[in-house]
XYZ file of C-alpha atoms in Angstrom:
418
model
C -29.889 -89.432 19.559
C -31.243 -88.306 15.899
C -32.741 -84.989 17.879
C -29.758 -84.612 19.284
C -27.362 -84.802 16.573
C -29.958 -82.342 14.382
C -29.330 -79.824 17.511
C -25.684 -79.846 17.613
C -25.476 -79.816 14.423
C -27.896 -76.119 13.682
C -25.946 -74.907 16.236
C -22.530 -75.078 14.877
C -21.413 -71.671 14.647
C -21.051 -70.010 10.956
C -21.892 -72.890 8.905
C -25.277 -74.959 7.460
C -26.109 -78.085 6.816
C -28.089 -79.153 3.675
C -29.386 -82.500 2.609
C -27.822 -82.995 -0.994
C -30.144 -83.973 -4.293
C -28.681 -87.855 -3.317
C -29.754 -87.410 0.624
C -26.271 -88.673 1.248
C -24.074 -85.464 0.422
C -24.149 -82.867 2.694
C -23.324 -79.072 1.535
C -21.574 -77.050 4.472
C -22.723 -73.256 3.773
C -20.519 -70.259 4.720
C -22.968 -67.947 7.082
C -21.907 -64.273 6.527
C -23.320 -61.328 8.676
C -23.305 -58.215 7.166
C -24.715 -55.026 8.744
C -26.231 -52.465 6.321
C -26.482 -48.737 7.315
C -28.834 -47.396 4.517
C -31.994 -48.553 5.031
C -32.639 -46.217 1.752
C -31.745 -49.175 -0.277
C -32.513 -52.273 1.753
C -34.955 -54.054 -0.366
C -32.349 -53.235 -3.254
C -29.424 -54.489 -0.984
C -31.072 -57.993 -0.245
C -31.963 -58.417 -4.126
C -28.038 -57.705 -5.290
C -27.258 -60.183 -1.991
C -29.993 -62.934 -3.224
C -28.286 -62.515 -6.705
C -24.577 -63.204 -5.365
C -26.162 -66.416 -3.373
C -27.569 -67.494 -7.061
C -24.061 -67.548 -8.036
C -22.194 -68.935 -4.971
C -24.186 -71.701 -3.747
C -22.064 -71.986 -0.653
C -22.707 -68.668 0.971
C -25.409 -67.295 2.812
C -25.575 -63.816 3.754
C -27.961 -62.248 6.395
C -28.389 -58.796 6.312
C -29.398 -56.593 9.667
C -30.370 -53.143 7.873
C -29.501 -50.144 11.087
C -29.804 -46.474 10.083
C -32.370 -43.950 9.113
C -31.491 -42.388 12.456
C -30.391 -45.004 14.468
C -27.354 -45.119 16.294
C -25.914 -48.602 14.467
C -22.306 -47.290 15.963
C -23.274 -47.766 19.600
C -24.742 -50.859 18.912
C -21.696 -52.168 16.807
C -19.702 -51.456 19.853
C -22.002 -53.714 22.333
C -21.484 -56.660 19.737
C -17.993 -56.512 19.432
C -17.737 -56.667 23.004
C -19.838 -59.230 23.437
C -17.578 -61.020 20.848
C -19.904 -60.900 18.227
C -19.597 -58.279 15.500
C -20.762 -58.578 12.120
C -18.365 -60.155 9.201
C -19.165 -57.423 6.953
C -19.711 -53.728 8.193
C -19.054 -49.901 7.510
C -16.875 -47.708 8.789
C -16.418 -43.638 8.202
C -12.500 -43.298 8.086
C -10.260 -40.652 9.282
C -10.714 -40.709 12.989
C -13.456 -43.050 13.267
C -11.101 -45.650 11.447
C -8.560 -44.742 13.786
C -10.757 -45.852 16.668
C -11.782 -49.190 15.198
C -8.308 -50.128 13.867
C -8.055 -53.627 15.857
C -11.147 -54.918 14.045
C -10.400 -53.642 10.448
C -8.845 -56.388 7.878
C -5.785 -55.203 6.043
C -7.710 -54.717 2.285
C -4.836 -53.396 0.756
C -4.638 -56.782 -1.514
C -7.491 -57.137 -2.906
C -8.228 -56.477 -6.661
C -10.726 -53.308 -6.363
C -8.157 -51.418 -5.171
C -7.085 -50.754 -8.150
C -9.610 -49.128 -9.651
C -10.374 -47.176 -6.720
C -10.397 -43.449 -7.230
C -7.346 -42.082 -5.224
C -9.157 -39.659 -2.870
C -12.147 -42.330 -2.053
C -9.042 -44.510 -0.613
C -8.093 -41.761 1.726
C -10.598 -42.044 4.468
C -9.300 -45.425 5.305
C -5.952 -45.189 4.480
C -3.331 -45.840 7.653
C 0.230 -46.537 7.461
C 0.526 -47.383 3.983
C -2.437 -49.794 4.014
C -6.100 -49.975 2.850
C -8.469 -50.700 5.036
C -11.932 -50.201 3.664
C -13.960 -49.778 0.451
C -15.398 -47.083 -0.117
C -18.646 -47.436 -0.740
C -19.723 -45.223 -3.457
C -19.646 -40.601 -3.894
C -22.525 -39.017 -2.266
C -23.307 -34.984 -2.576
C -25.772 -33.428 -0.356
C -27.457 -29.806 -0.145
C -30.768 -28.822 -1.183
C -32.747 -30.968 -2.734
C -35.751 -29.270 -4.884
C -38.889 -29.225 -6.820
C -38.700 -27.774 -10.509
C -42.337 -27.608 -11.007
C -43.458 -26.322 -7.885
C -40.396 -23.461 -8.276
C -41.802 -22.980 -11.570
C -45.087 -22.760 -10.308
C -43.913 -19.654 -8.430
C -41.954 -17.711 -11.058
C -38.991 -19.053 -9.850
C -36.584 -19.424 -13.192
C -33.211 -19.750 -11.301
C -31.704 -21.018 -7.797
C -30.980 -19.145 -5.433
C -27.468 -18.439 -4.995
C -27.144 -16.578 -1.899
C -28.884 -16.256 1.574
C -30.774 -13.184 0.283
C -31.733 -14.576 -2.707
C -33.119 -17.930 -0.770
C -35.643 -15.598 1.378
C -36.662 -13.968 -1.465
C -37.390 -17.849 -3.308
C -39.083 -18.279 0.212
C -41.036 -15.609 0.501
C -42.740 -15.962 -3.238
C -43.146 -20.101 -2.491
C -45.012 -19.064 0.807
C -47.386 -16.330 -1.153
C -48.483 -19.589 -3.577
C -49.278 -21.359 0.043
C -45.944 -23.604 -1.153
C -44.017 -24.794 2.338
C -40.459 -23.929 1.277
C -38.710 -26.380 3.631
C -39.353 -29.776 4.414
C -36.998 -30.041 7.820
C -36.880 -33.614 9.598
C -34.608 -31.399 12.603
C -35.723 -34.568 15.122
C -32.815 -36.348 13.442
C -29.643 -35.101 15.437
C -27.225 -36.189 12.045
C -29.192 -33.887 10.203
C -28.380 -30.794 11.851
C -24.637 -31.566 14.044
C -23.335 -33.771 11.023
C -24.433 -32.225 7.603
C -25.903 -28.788 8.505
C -22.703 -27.951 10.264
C -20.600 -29.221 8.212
C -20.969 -26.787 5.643
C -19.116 -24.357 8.270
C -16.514 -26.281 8.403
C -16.103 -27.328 4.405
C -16.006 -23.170 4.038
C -13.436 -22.171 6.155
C -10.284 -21.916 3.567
C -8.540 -25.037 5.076
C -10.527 -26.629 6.586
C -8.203 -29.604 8.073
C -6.076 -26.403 9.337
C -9.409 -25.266 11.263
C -9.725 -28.576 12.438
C -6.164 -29.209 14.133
C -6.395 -25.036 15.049
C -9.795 -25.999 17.568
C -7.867 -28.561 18.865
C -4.692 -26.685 19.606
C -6.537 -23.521 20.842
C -5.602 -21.473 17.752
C -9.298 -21.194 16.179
C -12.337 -20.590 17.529
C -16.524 -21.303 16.936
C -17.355 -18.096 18.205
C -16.859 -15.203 15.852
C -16.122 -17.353 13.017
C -17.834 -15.670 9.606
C -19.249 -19.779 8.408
C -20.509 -20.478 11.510
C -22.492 -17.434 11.903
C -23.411 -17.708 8.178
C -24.957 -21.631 8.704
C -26.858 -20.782 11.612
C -28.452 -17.784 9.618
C -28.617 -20.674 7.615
C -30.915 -22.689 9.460
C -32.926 -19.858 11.286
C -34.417 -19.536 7.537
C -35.285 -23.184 6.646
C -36.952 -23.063 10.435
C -38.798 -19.823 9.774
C -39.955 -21.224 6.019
C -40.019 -24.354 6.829
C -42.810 -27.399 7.949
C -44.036 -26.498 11.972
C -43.094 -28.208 14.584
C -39.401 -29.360 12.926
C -38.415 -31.016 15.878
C -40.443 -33.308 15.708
C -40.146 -34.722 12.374
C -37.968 -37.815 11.609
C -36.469 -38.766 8.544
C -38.982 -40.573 6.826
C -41.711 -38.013 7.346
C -39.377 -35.425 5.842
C -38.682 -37.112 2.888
C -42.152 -38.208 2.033
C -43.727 -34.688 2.573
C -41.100 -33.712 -0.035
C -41.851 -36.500 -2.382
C -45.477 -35.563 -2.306
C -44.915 -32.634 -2.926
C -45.935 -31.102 -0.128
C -42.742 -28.498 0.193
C -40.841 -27.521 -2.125
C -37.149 -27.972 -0.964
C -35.565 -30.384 1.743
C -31.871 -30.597 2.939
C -31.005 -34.112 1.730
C -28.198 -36.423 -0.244
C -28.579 -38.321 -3.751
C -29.246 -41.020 -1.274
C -33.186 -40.210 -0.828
C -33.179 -40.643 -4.842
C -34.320 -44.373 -4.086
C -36.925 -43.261 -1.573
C -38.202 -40.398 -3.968
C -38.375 -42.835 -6.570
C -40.813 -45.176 -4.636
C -43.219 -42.733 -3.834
C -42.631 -40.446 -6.577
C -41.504 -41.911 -9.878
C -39.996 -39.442 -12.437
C -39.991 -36.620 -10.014
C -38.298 -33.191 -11.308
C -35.935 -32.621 -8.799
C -32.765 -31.830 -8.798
C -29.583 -30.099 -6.564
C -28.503 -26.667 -5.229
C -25.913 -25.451 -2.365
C -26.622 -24.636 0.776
C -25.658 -21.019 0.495
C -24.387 -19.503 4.199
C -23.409 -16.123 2.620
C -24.055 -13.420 -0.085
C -21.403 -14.197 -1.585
C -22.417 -16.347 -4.647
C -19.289 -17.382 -5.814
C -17.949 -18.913 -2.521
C -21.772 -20.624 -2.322
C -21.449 -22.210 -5.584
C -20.415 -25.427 -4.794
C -22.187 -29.187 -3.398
C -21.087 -30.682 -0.468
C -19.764 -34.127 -1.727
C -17.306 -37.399 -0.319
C -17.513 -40.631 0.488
C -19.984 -41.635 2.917
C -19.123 -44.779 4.201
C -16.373 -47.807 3.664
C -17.257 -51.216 3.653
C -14.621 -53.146 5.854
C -14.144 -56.958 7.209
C -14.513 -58.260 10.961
C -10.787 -58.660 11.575
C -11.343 -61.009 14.539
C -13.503 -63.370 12.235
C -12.720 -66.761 11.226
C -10.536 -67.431 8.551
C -13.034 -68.613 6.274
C -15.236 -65.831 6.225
C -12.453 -63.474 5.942
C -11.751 -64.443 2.617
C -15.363 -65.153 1.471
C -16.211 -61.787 2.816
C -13.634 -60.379 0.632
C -15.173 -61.991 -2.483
C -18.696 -60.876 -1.639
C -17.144 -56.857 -1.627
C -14.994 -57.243 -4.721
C -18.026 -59.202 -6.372
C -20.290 -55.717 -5.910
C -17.740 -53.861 -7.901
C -16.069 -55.977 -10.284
C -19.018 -58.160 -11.678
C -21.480 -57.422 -14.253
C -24.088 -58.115 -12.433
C -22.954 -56.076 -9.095
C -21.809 -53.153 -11.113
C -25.470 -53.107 -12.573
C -27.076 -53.303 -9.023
C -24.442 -50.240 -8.039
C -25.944 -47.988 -10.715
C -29.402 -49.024 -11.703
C -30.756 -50.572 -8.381
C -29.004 -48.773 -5.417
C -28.808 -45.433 -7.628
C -24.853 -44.711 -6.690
C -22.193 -42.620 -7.923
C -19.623 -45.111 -7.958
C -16.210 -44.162 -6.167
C -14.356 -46.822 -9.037
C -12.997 -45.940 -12.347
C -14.207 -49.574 -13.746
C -17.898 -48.438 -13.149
C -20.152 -46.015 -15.753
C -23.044 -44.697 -15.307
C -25.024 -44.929 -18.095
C -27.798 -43.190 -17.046
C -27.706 -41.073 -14.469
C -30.853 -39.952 -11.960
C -31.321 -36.326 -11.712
C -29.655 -35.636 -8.260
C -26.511 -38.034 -9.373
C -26.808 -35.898 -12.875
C -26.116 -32.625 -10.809
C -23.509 -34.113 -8.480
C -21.021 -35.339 -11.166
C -21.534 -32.033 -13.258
C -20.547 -30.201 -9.809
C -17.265 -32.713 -9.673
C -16.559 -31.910 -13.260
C -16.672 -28.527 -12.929
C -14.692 -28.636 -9.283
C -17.374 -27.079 -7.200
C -17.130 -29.740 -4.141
C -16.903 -28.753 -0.681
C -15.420 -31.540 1.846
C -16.911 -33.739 3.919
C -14.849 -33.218 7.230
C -17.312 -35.346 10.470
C -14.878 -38.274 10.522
C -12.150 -35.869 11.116
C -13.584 -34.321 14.476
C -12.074 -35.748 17.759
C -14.084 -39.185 18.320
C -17.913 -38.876 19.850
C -17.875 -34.927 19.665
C -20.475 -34.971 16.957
C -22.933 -37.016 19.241
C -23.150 -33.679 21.335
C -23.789 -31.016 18.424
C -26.860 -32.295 17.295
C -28.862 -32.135 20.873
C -27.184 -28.651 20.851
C -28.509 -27.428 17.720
C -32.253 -28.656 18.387
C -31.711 -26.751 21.549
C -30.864 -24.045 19.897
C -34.180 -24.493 17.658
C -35.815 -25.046 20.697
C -35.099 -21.552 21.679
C -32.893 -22.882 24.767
C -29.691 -20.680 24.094
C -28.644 -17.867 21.379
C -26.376 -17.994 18.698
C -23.246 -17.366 20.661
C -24.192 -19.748 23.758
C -24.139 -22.297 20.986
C -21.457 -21.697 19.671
C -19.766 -21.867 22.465
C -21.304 -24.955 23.819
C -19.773 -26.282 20.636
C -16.236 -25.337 22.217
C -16.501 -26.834 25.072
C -17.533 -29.793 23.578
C -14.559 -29.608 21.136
C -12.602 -29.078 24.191
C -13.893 -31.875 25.852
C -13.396 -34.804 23.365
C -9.841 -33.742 22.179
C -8.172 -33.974 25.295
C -9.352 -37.543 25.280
């Protein structure tokens, strides 16, 4: 009877049991699941967790880190319809917020809010209502090495596409690898390579709603052509055999300095940091043009909102709740957001004291209003999964610039009359 009793009672779903100092009082924790894209800052992720736990006895949170590469949206989906999603996950906004609507909480309450810079609220903003936090600014572009630029002659960055052949050219003649290219991760290439065509084109939510409509066009278009120039260089200057480096090996040739510049966010600072204390680093634009005026300017949004499991219980509803406003209202989880997981926060209640190098760059680019959007969670839903494969085809030598582009249309095609 005992065994049985301990059984039933381990299996009861969401909560644990634990003896009390008498041996009489039970405590009845609150199990929270929380899924974790960034595997950049996992360790740091499960210290700020083990810290709230410190302070709120009752909770326990188990983290499942999913990213780096892997698709944590497809396997989101078989949970949920399997009837068991995570309490605590992420979500893009825009369309991809659109598509999840039935299992987003209403946020729109909570204190954070508040504080919340307007334009990180707009990603999850529908019908009046707030349905995600965002989770902190994030710039990308390219990523280099001072010293081994220096080591060159190199005294400024390049500006335009001319300008980075020539940097190119003079890092290959000191046997320097310009490019460290992980081009095995699809993201890399159809989310944040091509985005930079979009972010250029002068409106580009216009572009957007003109592919859909029939009004615009891939082929022919000035930024596309101009970003696959783009990448033909970091292939030609960059590490052999792209295709068939991931993510990790990418960013740890870099960090060893084993190339000199890699297309990457402030989100590799953590990684960099590991393996490279102190590194001097720090950001340029991906230019697609020689034009360096239009160039001038970082790539920057918000990457991800945290959100709530709307069909969860009650319970863990609201302790979920207190776990997200906890990261950016507390001392101790504001201190975690800038010193531990190294992010630009997205909340006016949150300085950075201290800034690493790459966040140094990205805020004096906001400052000075040199940003270019972030525009893959506007695209008709699942489209994106289908420009990555095309691009490494394209690498791969499989089709020519305009065969890609216009497998790009018909993919557009495809997904907005969905």
């Amino acid at each position: 009877m005992l065994t049985a009793v301990m059984v039933i009672s381990l299996a009861a779903c969401g909560e644990r049991n634990e003896e009390g100092q008498t041996g009489q009082q039970k405590v009845h924790k609150i199990v929270l699941s929380v899924l974790n894209p960034k595997v950049e800052i996992a360790s740091q992720f499960e210290r700020l967790v083990k810290e709230y736990e410190r302070e709120h006895p009752e909770v326990d949170i188990h983290i499942r880190t999913v990213g780096g590469g892997a698709d944590d949206r497809a396997m989101l989906m078989t949970q949920f319809a399997a009837g068991k999603g995570p309490d605590i996950y992420t979500n893009g906004g825009y369309e991809e917020a659109r598509l999840w609507k039935d299992y987003l909480e209403d946020l729109s309450d909570q204190p954070w809010v508040r504080h919340a810079y307007k334009h990180a609220l707009e990603p999850m903003e529908m019908d009046g209502k707030i349905y995600g936090m965002p989770m902190n600014v994030e710039g990308y572009g390219f990523i280099y090495n001072k010293d081994l630029l220096a080591k060159a002659g190199i005294k400024e960055t390049p500006r335009t596409l001319t300008e980075l052949k020539d940097v190119s050219e003079k890092l290959k003649a000191m046997n320097i690898t310009p490019f460290s290219i992980g081009y095995a991760e699809k993201w890399l290439l159809g989310v944040f390579m091509l985005n930079i065509a979009f972010a250029h084109q002068d409106n580009p939510d216009a572009f957007i709603k003109g592919l859909t409509d029939g009004t615009q066009k891939f082929k022919g278009n000035e930024s596309f052509i101009g970003m696959l120039r783009l990448l033909d260089l970091t292939v030609q200057y960059g590490s052999k055999n792209s295709l068939t480096i991931d993510y990790n090996a990418a960013v740890t040739g870099f960090a060893k300095g084993k190339t000199a510049m890699i297309l990457q966010g402030n989100w590799v600072q953590p990684m960099l940091d590991k393996i490279s204390p102190n590194m001097n680093i720090g950001f340029f634009p991906m230019p697609i043009s020689d034009d360096a005026a239009k160039n001038d300017a970082l790539a920057i949004g918000i990457p991800n909102n945290w959100v709530v499991n709307k069909k969860t219980t009650a319970v863990k509803k609201t302790e979920a709740k207190k776990f997200l406003n906890w990261m950016v209202s507390s001392e101790q989880g504001k201190r975690f957001m800038t010193e531990q997981l190294k992010f630009v926060p997205a909340f006016s209640n949150i300085e950075i004291k201290n800034p690493d190098p790459l966040a140094a760059d990205m805020i004096k680019y906001i400052k000075e209003g040199k940003t270019l959007s972030w525009n893959w969670f506007k695209y008709p839903a699942g489209v994106s999964d289908e420009f990555g494969p095309a691009m490494q085809a394209y690498i791969n030598k499989q089709m020519n610039r305009d065969e890609l582009l216009q497998e790009f249309q018909k993919s557009w095609n495809r997904y907005s009359e969905k």
